[in-house]
CSV table of C-alpha atoms and ligand atoms in Angstrom, one decimal:
chain,number,residue,atom,x,y,z
A,1,MET,CA,73.2,158.1,214.4
A,2,ARG,CA,76.6,159.2,212.9
A,3,GLU,CA,77.9,159.9,216.4
A,4,VAL,CA,76.9,156.5,217.7
A,5,ILE,CA,78.7,154.8,214.8
A,6,GLU,CA,81.8,156.9,215.4
A,7,LYS,CA,81.8,156.1,219.1
A,8,LYS,CA,81.5,152.3,218.3
A,9,VAL,CA,84.4,152.4,215.8
A,10,LEU,CA,86.5,154.3,218.3
A,11,SER,CA,85.8,151.9,221.2
A,12,GLU,CA,86.7,148.9,218.9
A,13,ASN,CA,89.9,150.8,218.0
A,14,ASP,CA,90.6,151.4,221.7
A,15,ARG,CA,90.3,147.7,222.4
A,16,LEU,CA,92.8,146.8,219.6
A,17,ALA,CA,95.1,149.6,220.7
A,18,ALA,CA,95.1,148.2,224.2
A,19,GLU,CA,96.2,144.8,222.8
A,20,LEU,CA,99.0,146.6,220.9
A,21,ARG,CA,100.1,148.4,224.0
A,22,GLN,CA,100.3,145.1,225.9
A,23,ARG,CA,102.3,143.6,223.1
A,24,TYR,CA,104.8,146.5,223.1
A,25,ARG,CA,105.1,146.2,226.9
A,26,GLU,CA,105.7,142.4,226.8
A,27,GLN,CA,108.2,142.6,223.9
A,28,ASN,CA,109.9,145.8,225.3
A,29,ILE,CA,109.1,147.8,222.1
A,30,LEU,CA,109.2,151.5,222.3
A,31,CYS,CA,106.6,152.7,219.7
A,32,VAL,CA,106.7,156.3,218.7
A,33,ASN,CA,104.2,157.9,216.3
A,34,LEU,CA,105.1,160.8,214.0
A,35,ILE,CA,102.2,163.1,213.2
A,36,SER,CA,102.1,166.3,211.1
A,37,SER,CA,100.5,168.0,208.1
A,38,PRO,CA,101.4,166.6,204.7
A,39,GLY,CA,105.0,167.4,203.9
A,40,SER,CA,106.3,168.7,207.2
A,41,GLY,CA,109.2,166.3,207.0
A,42,LYS,CA,108.2,163.0,208.8
A,43,THR,CA,109.9,160.8,206.3
A,44,ALA,CA,113.0,163.0,206.0
A,45,LEU,CA,113.4,162.9,209.8
A,46,LEU,CA,113.1,159.1,209.7
A,47,GLU,CA,115.6,158.9,206.8
A,48,ARG,CA,118.3,160.8,208.7
A,49,THR,CA,117.5,159.0,212.0
A,50,LEU,CA,117.8,155.5,210.4
A,51,ALA,CA,121.0,156.7,208.7
A,52,SER,CA,122.5,157.4,212.1
A,53,PHE,CA,121.8,153.9,213.4
A,54,THR,CA,124.2,150.9,213.1
A,55,PRO,CA,122.9,147.6,211.7
A,56,ALA,CA,122.9,146.2,215.2
A,57,HIS,CA,120.0,148.6,216.1
A,58,SER,CA,116.7,146.8,216.5
A,59,VAL,CA,114.3,149.2,214.7
A,60,ALA,CA,111.4,149.0,212.3
A,61,VAL,CA,109.1,151.4,210.6
A,62,LEU,CA,105.4,151.4,209.5
A,63,THR,CA,104.5,154.3,207.3
A,64,GLY,CA,101.0,155.3,206.4
A,65,ASP,CA,99.7,157.1,203.3
A,66,ILE,CA,96.5,157.4,201.4
A,67,GLN,CA,98.2,156.3,198.2
A,68,THR,CA,101.7,155.2,197.0
A,69,ASP,CA,104.5,153.4,198.7
A,70,ASN,CA,106.9,156.3,198.1
A,71,ASP,CA,107.8,156.7,201.8
A,72,ALA,CA,108.5,153.0,202.3
A,73,ARG,CA,110.8,153.0,199.3
A,74,ARG,CA,112.7,156.0,200.6
A,75,LEU,CA,113.1,154.4,204.0
A,76,ALA,CA,114.0,150.9,202.8
A,77,HIS,CA,117.5,152.1,201.7
A,78,TYR,CA,118.7,152.0,205.3
A,79,GLY,CA,118.4,148.2,205.7
A,80,PHE,CA,115.8,148.1,208.5
A,81,PRO,CA,112.4,146.4,208.2
A,82,VAL,CA,109.9,148.9,206.7
A,83,ARG,CA,106.3,148.5,205.6
A,84,GLN,CA,103.9,150.8,203.9
A,85,ILE,CA,100.3,151.0,205.0
A,86,VAL,CA,98.2,152.3,202.2
A,87,THR,CA,94.9,153.3,203.6
A,88,GLY,CA,93.2,153.7,200.1
A,89,GLY,CA,91.4,156.9,201.0
A,90,THR,CA,91.1,156.9,204.8
A,91,CYS,CA,92.8,159.9,206.4
A,92,HIS,CA,94.2,158.0,209.4
A,93,LEU,CA,95.8,154.7,210.5
A,94,ASP,CA,93.8,152.6,213.0
A,95,ALA,CA,95.0,150.0,215.5
A,96,ARG,CA,93.8,147.1,213.3
A,97,MET,CA,95.9,148.3,210.3
A,98,VAL,CA,99.0,148.6,212.6
A,99,GLY,CA,98.5,145.2,214.2
A,100,ARG,CA,98.1,143.5,210.8
A,101,HIS,CA,101.1,145.1,209.2
A,102,LEU,CA,103.2,144.6,212.3
A,103,ASN,CA,102.4,140.8,212.1
A,104,GLU,CA,103.4,140.8,208.4
A,105,LEU,CA,106.6,142.7,209.2
A,106,GLY,CA,107.5,140.0,211.7
A,107,PHE,CA,109.2,142.6,214.0
A,108,ARG,CA,109.7,141.5,217.6
A,109,GLY,CA,111.2,143.5,220.4
A,110,PRO,CA,113.1,144.6,222.2
A,111,GLY,CA,113.5,147.6,219.9
A,112,LEU,CA,112.2,150.7,218.5
A,113,LEU,CA,109.1,151.0,216.2
A,114,PHE,CA,108.4,154.2,214.4
A,115,VAL,CA,104.9,154.7,213.0
A,116,GLU,CA,104.6,157.5,210.5
A,117,LYS,CA,100.9,158.5,210.3
A,118,VAL,CA,99.1,159.8,207.2
A,119,GLY,CA,99.9,163.5,206.8
A,120,ASN,CA,97.0,165.3,208.6
A,121,LEU,CA,96.7,167.2,211.9
A,122,VAL,CA,93.1,166.4,212.6
A,123,CYS,CA,91.9,162.7,212.1
A,124,PRO,CA,95.1,160.9,213.3
A,125,SER,CA,94.9,162.6,216.7
A,126,SER,CA,91.7,160.7,217.8
A,127,TYR,CA,93.0,157.2,217.0
A,128,ASP,CA,94.9,155.5,219.7
A,129,LEU,CA,97.5,153.1,218.2
A,130,GLY,CA,98.9,151.9,221.5
A,131,GLU,CA,102.0,153.9,221.1
A,132,THR,CA,104.4,154.9,223.9
A,133,ALA,CA,104.6,158.5,222.7
A,134,LYS,CA,103.1,160.8,220.0
A,135,ILE,CA,105.4,163.3,218.4
A,136,VAL,CA,104.0,166.2,216.4
A,137,LEU,CA,106.1,167.9,213.7
A,138,LEU,CA,105.6,171.5,212.7
A,139,SER,CA,107.7,172.9,209.9
A,140,VAL,CA,108.8,176.5,209.7
A,141,THR,CA,106.7,177.1,206.6
A,142,GLU,CA,103.4,176.4,208.3
A,143,GLY,CA,102.9,179.4,210.6
A,144,GLU,CA,103.2,179.8,214.3
A,145,ASP,CA,99.5,179.5,215.0
A,146,LYS,CA,99.0,175.9,214.2
A,147,PRO,CA,99.1,174.6,217.8
A,148,LEU,CA,96.2,177.0,218.5
A,149,LYS,CA,94.3,175.9,215.4
A,150,TYR,CA,94.8,172.2,215.9
A,151,PRO,CA,95.1,171.9,219.7
A,152,GLY,CA,94.1,168.2,219.9
A,153,ILE,CA,97.3,166.7,218.6
A,154,PHE,CA,99.5,169.3,220.4
A,155,HIS,CA,97.7,168.4,223.6
A,156,ARG,CA,98.3,164.7,223.2
A,157,ALA,CA,101.9,164.8,221.9
A,158,SER,CA,104.9,164.4,224.3
A,159,LEU,CA,107.2,166.2,222.0
A,160,MET,CA,106.9,168.9,219.3
A,161,ILE,CA,109.6,168.9,216.7
A,162,LEU,CA,110.1,172.1,214.7
A,163,THR,CA,111.4,171.0,211.3
A,164,LYS,CA,113.2,172.5,208.4
A,165,THR,CA,115.1,175.1,210.6
A,166,ASP,CA,117.6,175.5,207.7
A,167,LEU,CA,114.8,177.5,206.0
A,168,LEU,CA,114.4,180.0,208.8
A,169,PRO,CA,116.5,182.7,207.1
A,170,HIS,CA,114.0,182.6,204.2
A,171,VAL,CA,110.6,182.6,205.9
A,172,GLU,CA,108.8,184.8,208.4
A,173,PHE,CA,108.5,182.4,211.3
A,174,ASN,CA,109.1,183.0,215.0
A,175,PRO,CA,110.1,179.7,216.7
A,176,ASP,CA,109.6,181.2,220.2
A,177,LEU,CA,106.0,182.2,219.3
A,178,ALA,CA,105.3,178.7,217.9
A,179,LEU,CA,106.6,177.2,221.2
A,180,GLU,CA,104.7,179.6,223.3
A,181,ASN,CA,101.5,178.7,221.4
A,182,ALA,CA,102.2,174.9,221.8
A,183,ARG,CA,102.7,175.4,225.5
A,184,LYS,CA,99.4,177.4,225.8
A,185,VAL,CA,97.8,174.1,224.7
A,186,HIS,CA,100.1,171.7,226.5
A,187,PRO,CA,102.4,173.4,229.0
A,188,GLY,CA,104.6,170.3,229.5
A,189,ILE,CA,105.3,169.5,225.9
A,190,ASP,CA,109.0,168.8,225.1
A,191,TYR,CA,110.5,170.8,222.2
A,192,ILE,CA,113.3,170.2,219.7
A,193,ALA,CA,114.1,172.3,216.7
A,194,LEU,CA,116.0,170.5,213.9
A,195,SER,CA,116.8,170.3,210.2
A,196,SER,CA,116.9,167.0,208.4
A,197,ARG,CA,118.8,168.7,205.7
A,198,THR,CA,121.8,169.9,207.7
A,199,GLY,CA,121.5,167.6,210.8
A,200,ASP,CA,121.3,170.6,213.2
A,201,GLY,CA,119.4,169.5,216.3
A,202,PHE,CA,119.8,165.8,215.6
A,203,ASP,CA,121.9,165.2,218.7
A,204,GLN,CA,119.1,166.5,220.8
A,205,TRP,CA,116.6,164.3,219.0
A,206,LEU,CA,118.6,161.2,219.3
A,207,HIS,CA,119.2,161.9,223.0
A,208,TRP,CA,115.5,162.4,223.6
A,209,LEU,CA,114.8,159.0,222.0
A,210,ASN,CA,117.5,157.3,224.0
A,211,ALA,CA,116.2,158.8,227.2
A,212,LEU,CA,112.7,157.6,226.5
A,213,GLN,CA,113.9,154.1,225.5
A,214,HIS,CA,115.9,153.9,228.8
A,215,LYS,CA,112.8,155.0,230.8
A,216,VAL,CA,110.6,152.3,229.1
A,217,GLN,CA,113.3,149.6,229.7
A,218,GLN,CA,113.5,150.6,233.4
A,219,ALA,CA,109.7,150.5,233.7
A,220,ALA,CA,109.7,147.0,232.1
A,221,ALA,CA,112.4,145.8,234.4
A,222,ALA,CA,110.6,147.1,237.5
A,223,ILE,CA,107.4,145.2,236.4
A,224,SER,CA,109.2,141.9,235.8
A,225,SER,CA,111.3,142.0,239.1
B,1,GTP,N1,114.9,172.4,203.4
B,1,GTP,C1,114.4,171.3,204.0
B,1,GTP,N2,113.5,170.6,203.4
B,1,GTP,C2,113.1,169.5,204.1
B,1,GTP,C3,113.5,169.1,205.4
B,1,GTP,N3,112.8,168.0,205.7
B,1,GTP,C4,112.0,167.7,204.7
B,1,GTP,N4,112.2,168.5,203.7
B,1,GTP,C5,111.6,168.5,202.4
B,1,GTP,O1,110.2,168.6,202.5
B,1,GTP,C6,109.4,167.8,201.6
B,1,GTP,C7,108.5,166.9,202.4
B,1,GTP,O2,109.3,166.0,203.2
B,1,GTP,P1,108.8,164.6,203.6
B,1,GTP,O3,109.8,164.0,204.5
B,1,GTP,O4,108.4,163.8,202.5
B,1,GTP,O5,107.5,165.0,204.5
B,1,GTP,P2,106.4,164.1,205.1
B,1,GTP,O6,105.9,164.7,206.3
B,1,GTP,O7,106.9,162.7,205.2
B,1,GTP,O8,105.2,164.1,204.0
B,1,GTP,P3,103.9,163.2,203.8
B,1,GTP,O9,104.4,161.8,204.1
B,1,GTP,O10,103.5,163.3,202.4
B,1,GTP,O11,102.9,163.7,204.8
B,1,GTP,C8,110.5,167.1,200.8
B,1,GTP,O12,110.7,167.8,199.6
B,1,GTP,C9,111.7,167.1,201.7
B,1,GTP,O13,112.9,167.1,201.0
B,1,GTP,C10,114.4,170.0,206.0
B,1,GTP,O14,114.8,169.8,207.2
B,1,GTP,N5,114.9,171.1,205.3
B,2,MG,MG1,106.1,160.9,204.6
């Protein structure tokens, strides 16, 4: 019985996610989702990323949490539209929540939409939100085995970001082994190591985002021509 209900909920979510995907395509929005365990540095990555943009950038953020609007308050300092989605206990965002908050935010493309998911490596990976790309963050304090323990999200993500690399001298963590484990699960996954504290690796991250945005724009131009 529980399985039947779960399947129904997921198929309704898939329908709404398809609507979001269509909307992103029509409005030329690049939507990237950030997924990680609690505290791996999703909001810190967004803070430094937003700080690197000029006011002319078309960018918005939806950030999910079970409780509090702490992350939205942190991100609002950079002058771009930001909205907190408080799930009130649910461990993931679903497509309905994203659609509703996107309407309230009033963000229209073309542009870049970041969605920070509720900190969790399990539940968020099953919910399609219509995004262009999923990005999984792993911090150097979490252990190299996480891609093997939580393969679902590493399998679905286009990019793995190793975060908090400034802490590497203080922890026992082997980045090569973490990447090797991620590529056992998903051989084609892209990889960037960075620190939101020092900014190391940010050039590579911003370049990755630009390249993806360019690819999406070219695909949209090819469809409309
Ligand atoms: N040293 C160091 N600390 C970091 C870095 N990035 C984030 N932190 C710290 O790690 C803690 C958690 O960072 P957040 O950005 O809030 O992590 P999060 O993934 O958004 O957390 P949730 O939204 O609660 O899941 C904070 O104390 C940050 O200051 C980093 O690159 N280096
Ligand atoms: Mg956060």
